[in-house]
Coordinates of C-alpha atoms and ligand atoms in Angstrom, one line a residue:
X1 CA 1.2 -13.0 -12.2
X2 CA 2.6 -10.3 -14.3
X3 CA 4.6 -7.3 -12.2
X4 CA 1.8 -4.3 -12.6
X5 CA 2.5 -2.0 -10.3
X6 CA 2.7 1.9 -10.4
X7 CA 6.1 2.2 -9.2
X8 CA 9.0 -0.1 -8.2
X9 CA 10.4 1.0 -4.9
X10 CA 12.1 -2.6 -3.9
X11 CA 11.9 -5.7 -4.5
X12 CA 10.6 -6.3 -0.3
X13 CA 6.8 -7.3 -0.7
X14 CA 6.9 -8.2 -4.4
X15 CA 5.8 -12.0 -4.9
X16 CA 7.9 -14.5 -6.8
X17 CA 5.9 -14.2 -10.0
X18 CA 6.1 -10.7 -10.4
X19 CA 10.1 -11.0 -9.7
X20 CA 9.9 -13.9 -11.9
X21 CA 8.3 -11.1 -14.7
X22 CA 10.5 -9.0 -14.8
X23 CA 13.3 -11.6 -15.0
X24 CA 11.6 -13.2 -18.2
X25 CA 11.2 -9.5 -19.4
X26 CA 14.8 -9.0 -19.3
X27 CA 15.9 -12.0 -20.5
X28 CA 14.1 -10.8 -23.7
X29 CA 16.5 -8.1 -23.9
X30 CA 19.5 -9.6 -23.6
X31 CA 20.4 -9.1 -27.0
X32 CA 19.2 -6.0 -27.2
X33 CA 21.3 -4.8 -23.7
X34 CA 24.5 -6.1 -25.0
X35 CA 23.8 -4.5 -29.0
X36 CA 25.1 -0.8 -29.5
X37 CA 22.6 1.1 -31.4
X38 CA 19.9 -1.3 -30.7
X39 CA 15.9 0.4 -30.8
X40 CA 12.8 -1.0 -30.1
X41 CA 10.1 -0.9 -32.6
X42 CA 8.1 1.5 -31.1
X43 CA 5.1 0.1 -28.8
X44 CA 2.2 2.5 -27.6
X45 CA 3.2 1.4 -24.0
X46 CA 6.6 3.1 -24.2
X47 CA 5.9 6.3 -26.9
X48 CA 3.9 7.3 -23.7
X49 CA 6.7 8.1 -21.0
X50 CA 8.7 10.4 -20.9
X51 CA 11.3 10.2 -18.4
X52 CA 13.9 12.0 -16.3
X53 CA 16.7 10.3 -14.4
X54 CA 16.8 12.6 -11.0
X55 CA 20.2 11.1 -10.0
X56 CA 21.3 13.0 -6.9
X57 CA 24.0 11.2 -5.8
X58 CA 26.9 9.8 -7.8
X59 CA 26.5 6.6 -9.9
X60 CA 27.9 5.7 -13.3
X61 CA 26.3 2.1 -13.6
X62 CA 22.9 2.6 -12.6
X63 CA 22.8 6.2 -14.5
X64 CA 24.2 5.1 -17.6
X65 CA 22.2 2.2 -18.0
X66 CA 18.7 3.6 -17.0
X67 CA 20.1 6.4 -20.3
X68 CA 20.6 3.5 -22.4
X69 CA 18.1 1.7 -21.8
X70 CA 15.5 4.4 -22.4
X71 CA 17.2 5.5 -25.9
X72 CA 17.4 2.0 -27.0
X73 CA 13.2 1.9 -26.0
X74 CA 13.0 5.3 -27.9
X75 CA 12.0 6.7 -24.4
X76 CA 12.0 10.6 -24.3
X77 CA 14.2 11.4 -21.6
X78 CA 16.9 13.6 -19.5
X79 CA 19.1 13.2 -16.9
X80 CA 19.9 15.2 -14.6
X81 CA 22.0 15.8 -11.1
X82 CA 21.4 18.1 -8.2
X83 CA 24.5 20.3 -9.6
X84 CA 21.8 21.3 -12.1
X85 CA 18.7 21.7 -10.4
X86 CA 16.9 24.3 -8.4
X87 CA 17.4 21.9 -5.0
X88 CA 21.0 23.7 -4.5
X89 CA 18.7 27.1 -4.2
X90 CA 16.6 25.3 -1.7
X91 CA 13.6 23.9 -3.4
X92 CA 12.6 20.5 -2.1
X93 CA 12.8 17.3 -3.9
X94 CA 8.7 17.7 -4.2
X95 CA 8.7 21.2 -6.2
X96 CA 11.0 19.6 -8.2
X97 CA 9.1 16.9 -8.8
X98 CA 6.5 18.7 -9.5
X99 CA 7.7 21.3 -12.0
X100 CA 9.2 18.1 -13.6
X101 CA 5.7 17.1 -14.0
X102 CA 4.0 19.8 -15.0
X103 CA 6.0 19.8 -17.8
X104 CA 4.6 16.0 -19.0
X105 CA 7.4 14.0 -17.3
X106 CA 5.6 11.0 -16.1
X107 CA 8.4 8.4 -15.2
X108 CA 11.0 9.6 -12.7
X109 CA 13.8 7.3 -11.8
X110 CA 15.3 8.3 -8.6
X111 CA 18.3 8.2 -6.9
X112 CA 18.7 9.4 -3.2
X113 CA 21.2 9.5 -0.3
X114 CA 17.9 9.6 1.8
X115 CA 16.0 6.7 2.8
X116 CA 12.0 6.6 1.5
X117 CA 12.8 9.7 -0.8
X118 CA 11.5 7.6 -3.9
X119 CA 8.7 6.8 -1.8
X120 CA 8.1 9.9 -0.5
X121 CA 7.8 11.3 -4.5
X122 CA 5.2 8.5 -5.0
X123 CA 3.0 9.9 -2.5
X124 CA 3.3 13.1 -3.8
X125 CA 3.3 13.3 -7.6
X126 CA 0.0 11.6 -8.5
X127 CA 0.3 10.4 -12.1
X128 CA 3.9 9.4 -12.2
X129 CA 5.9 6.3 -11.7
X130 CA 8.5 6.4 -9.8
X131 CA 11.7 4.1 -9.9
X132 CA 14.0 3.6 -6.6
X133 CA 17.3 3.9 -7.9
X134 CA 19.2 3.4 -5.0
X135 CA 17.5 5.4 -1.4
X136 CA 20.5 5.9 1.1
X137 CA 20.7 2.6 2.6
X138 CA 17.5 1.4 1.6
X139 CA 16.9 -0.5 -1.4
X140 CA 17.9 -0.9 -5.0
X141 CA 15.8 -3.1 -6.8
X142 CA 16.9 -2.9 -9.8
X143 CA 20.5 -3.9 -8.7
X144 CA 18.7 -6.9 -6.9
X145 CA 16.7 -8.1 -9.7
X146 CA 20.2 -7.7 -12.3
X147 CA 21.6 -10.2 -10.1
X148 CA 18.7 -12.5 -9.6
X149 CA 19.1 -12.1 -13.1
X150 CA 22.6 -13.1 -13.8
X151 CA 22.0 -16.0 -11.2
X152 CA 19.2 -17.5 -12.6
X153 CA 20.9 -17.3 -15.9
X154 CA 23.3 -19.3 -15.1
X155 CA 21.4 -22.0 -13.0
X156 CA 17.6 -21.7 -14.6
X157 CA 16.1 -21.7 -10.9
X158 CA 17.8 -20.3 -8.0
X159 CA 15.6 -22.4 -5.4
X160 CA 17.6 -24.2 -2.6
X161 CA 21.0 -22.3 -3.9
X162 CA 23.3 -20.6 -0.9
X163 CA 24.8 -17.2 -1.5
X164 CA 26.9 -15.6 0.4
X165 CA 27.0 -11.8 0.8
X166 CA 30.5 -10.2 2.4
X167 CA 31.3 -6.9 3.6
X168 CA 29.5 -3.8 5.1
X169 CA 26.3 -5.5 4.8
X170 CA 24.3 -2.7 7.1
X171 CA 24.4 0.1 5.0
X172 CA 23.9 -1.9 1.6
X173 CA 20.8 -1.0 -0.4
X174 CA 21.9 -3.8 -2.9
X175 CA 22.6 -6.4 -0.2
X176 CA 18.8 -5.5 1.0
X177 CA 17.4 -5.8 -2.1
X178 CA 19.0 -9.0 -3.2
X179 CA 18.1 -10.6 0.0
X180 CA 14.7 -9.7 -0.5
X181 CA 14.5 -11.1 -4.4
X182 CA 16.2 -14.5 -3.4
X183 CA 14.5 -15.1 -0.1
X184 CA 11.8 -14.7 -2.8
X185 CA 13.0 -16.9 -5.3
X186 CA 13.7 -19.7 -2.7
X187 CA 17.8 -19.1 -2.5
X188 CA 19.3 -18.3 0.8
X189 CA 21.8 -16.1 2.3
X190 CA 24.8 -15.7 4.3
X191 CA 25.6 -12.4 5.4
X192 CA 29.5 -12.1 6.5
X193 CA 31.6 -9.7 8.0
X194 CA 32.5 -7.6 10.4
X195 CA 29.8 -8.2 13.4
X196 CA 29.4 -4.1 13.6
X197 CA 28.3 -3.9 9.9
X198 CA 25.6 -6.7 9.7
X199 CA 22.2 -6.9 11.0
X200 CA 20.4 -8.1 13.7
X201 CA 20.9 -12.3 13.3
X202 CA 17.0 -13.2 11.6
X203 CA 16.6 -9.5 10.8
X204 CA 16.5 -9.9 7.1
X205 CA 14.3 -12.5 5.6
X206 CA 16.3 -16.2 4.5
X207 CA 19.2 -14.7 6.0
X208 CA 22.1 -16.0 8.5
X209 CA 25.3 -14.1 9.7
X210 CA 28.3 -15.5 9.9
X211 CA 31.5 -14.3 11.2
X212 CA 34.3 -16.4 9.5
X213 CA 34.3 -16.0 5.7
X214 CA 36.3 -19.4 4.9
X215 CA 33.3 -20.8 6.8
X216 CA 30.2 -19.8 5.3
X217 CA 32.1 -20.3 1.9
X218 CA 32.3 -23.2 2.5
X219 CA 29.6 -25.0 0.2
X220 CA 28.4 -22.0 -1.4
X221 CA 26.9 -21.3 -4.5
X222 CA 28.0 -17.5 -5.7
X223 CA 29.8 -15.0 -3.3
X224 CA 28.9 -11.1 -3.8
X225 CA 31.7 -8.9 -2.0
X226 CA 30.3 -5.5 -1.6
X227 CA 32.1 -2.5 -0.6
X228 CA 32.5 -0.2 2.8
X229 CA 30.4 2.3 2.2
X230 CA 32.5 4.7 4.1
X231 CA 30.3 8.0 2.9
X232 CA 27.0 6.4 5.3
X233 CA 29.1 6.0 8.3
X234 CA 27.8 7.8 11.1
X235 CA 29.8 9.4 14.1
X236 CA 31.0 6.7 16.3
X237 CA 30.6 4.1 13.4
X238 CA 34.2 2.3 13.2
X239 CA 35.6 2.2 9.7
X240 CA 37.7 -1.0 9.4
X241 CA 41.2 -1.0 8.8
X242 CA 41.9 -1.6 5.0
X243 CA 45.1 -4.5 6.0
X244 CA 42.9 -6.0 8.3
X245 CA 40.1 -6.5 6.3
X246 CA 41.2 -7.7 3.7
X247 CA 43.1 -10.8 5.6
X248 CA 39.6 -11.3 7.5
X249 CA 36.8 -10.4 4.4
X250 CA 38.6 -9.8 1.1
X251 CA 38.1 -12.0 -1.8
X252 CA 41.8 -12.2 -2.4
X253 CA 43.2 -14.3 -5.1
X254 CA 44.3 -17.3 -2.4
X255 CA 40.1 -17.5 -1.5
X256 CA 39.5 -17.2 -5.3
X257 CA 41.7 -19.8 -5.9
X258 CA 40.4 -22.3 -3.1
X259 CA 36.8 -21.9 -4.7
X260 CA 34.9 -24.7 -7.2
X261 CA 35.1 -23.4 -10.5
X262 CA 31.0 -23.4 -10.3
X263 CA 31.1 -21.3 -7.6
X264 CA 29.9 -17.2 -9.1
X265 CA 31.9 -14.6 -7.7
X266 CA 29.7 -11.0 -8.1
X267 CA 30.5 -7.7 -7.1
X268 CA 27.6 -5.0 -7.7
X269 CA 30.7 -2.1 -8.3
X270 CA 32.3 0.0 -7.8
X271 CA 35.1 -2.0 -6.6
X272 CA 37.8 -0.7 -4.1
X273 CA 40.3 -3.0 -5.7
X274 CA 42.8 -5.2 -3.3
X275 CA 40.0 -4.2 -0.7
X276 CA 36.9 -6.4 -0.6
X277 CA 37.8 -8.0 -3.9
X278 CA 41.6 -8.4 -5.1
X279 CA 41.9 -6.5 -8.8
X280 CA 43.7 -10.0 -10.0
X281 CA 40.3 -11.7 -9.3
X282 CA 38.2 -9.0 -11.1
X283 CA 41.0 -9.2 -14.4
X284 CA 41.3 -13.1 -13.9
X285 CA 38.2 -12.9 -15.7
X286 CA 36.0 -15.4 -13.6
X287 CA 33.5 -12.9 -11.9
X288 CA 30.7 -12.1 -13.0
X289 CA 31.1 -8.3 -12.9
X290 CA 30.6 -7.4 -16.5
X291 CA 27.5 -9.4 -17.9
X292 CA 26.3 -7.8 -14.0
X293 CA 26.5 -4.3 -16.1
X294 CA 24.7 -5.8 -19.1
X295 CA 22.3 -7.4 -16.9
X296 CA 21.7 -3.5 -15.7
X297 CA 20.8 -2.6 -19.2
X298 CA 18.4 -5.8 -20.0
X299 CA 16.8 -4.9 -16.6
X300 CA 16.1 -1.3 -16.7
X301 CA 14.5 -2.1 -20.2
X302 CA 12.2 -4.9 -18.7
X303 CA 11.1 -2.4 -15.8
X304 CA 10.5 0.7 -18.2
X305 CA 8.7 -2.0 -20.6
X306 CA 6.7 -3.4 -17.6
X307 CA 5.9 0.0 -16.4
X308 CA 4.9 1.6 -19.7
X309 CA 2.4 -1.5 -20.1
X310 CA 1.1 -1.2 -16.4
X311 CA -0.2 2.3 -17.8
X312 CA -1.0 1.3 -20.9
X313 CA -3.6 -1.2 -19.2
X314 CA -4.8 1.1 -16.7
X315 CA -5.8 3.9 -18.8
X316 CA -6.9 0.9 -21.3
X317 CA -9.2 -0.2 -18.1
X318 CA -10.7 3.4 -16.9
X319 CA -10.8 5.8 -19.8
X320 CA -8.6 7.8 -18.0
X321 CA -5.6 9.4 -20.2
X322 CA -2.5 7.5 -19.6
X323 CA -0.2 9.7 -17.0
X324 CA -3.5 10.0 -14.7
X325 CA -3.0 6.4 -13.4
X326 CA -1.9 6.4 -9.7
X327 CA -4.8 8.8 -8.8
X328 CA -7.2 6.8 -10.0
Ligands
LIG1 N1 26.5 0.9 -6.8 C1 25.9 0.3 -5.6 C2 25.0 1.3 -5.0 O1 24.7 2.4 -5.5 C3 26.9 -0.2 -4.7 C4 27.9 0.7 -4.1 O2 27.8 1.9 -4.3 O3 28.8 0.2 -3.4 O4 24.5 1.1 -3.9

């Protein structure tokens, strides 16, 4: 089953096969994601979006790669950040929406400290596809899927692997999203750290907490540290001391060490270094942190591919000119 849906807005819900699409779509790109310069011959699918990267909140991977994946598709497009938009004169992220598309923009990848925002566009803006770029701590598929993809490049099927996922776990988008694509995919997780920054035990699906890090990587198969997401800490969260975490949750160099050589060591960025991942493991050159970023490019291309088809079809299917899709 081919991934043909109007929007991607996380990876929760999406079968295997569709996952499984978008892998084998980015996997064709990996040339092209590593290649400066690189363009696509055009394809009708893709001359037909136009896009705008609404990115209102910081990012330089995700950004940056959603812009170079859409030159090297030959993707009309603009990026822009609330600094720049009407929404600091207090027009909501609908009338922007909006005005974007009455001026033809039909693909709108979005990046939101709310949770649902991307969501709440699709809703909204009949016509367009919307991309989830990251939604407060909601989801980030297409972080999830450039891991699945890194993963599954390395092992060809990630069913029956163990990963385990360290660090502030509650308010990770990515962490949701990738437990989400490999409970899919048949892989399981551990979810470590402190006990106030994971969820509920069962929440998640394919999921278990644990408490000790040595413990649970024990036996593993790839580790992702993540980082504390200090700015979606709420009053009367606890930030954890930086010393103390690192003893308890850090990758240090000493873990590193102590780990099989087979064992994958990821990190989605941006890395607090000597924090949740010691900077001597990052420039040891064992992790997998770079071809991550490349994986970003191949994937962004095999979603804007996918979606550009899933309109091409559509409007193929009912007559209807392409951009008029998600009302039909
Ligand atoms: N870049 C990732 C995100 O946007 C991870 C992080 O910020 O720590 O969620």
């Amino acid at each position: 089953m081919s991934f043909r849906r109007p929007h991607l807005l996380g990876l929760a819900g999406l079968e295997a096969e569709e996952i499984g699409d978008l892998l084998d779509r980015a996997d064709s790109f990996w040339e092209a994601a590593g290649t400066p310069g690189w363009r696509a011959t055009k394809s009708p699918a893709t001359a037909r979006l136009s896009a705008v990267n609404l990115i209102l909140e910081p990012s330089t991977r995700t950004r940056c790669s959603f812009e170079i994946a859409e030159q090297r598709l030959g993707i009309e497009h603009l990026s822009v950040g609330d600094e720049r938009l009407s929404l600091i004169k207090g027009e909501t992220l609908v009338d922007t929406g909006r005005t974007l598309r009455a001026m033809g923009v039909n693909v709108f990848i979005v990046r939101h400290p709310e949770v649902g925002a991307p969501a709440r566009l699709s809703e909204e803006l009949p016509g367009a596809h919307i991309v989830n770029a990251g939604d407060g701590t909601g989801e980030h598929p297409t972080q999830g899927l450039l891991d699945l993809l890194v993963l599954r490049r390395r092992w060809g099927s990630l069913g029956g692997r163990r990963i385990v996922i360290v660090g502030d776990v509650l308010h990770s988008r990515v962490a949701r999203s990738c437990v989400h694509g490999l409970a899919a995919l048949g892989a399981t997780t551990v979810l470590c750290g402190p006990r106030h920054l994971q969820p509920e035990a069962g929440g998640w699906p394919g999921s278990s907490v644990a408490e000790d890090l040595d413990d649970a990587l024990a036996g593993a198969d790839a580790v992702m540290a993540l980082r504390i997401q200090r700015e979606r800490f709420t009053a009367g969260e606890a930030l954890p001391e930086r010393a103390a975490y690192r003893e308890r949750f850090g990758l240090t160099m000493e873990r590193a060490r102590r780990l099989p050589s087979e064992t994958l060591i990821l990190h989605p960025g941006p890395f607090n270094r000597d924090v949740e991942i010691d900077g001597e493991v990052i420039d040891g050159g064992r992790t997998e942190v770079w071809t991550q970023v490349r994986a970003g490019v191949a994937v962004r291309m095999a979603t804007l591919t996918a979606l550009g088809e899933a309109l091409e079809a559509s409007s193929v299917e009912t007559g209807a000119p392409a951009g008029a899709w998600a009302r039909a």
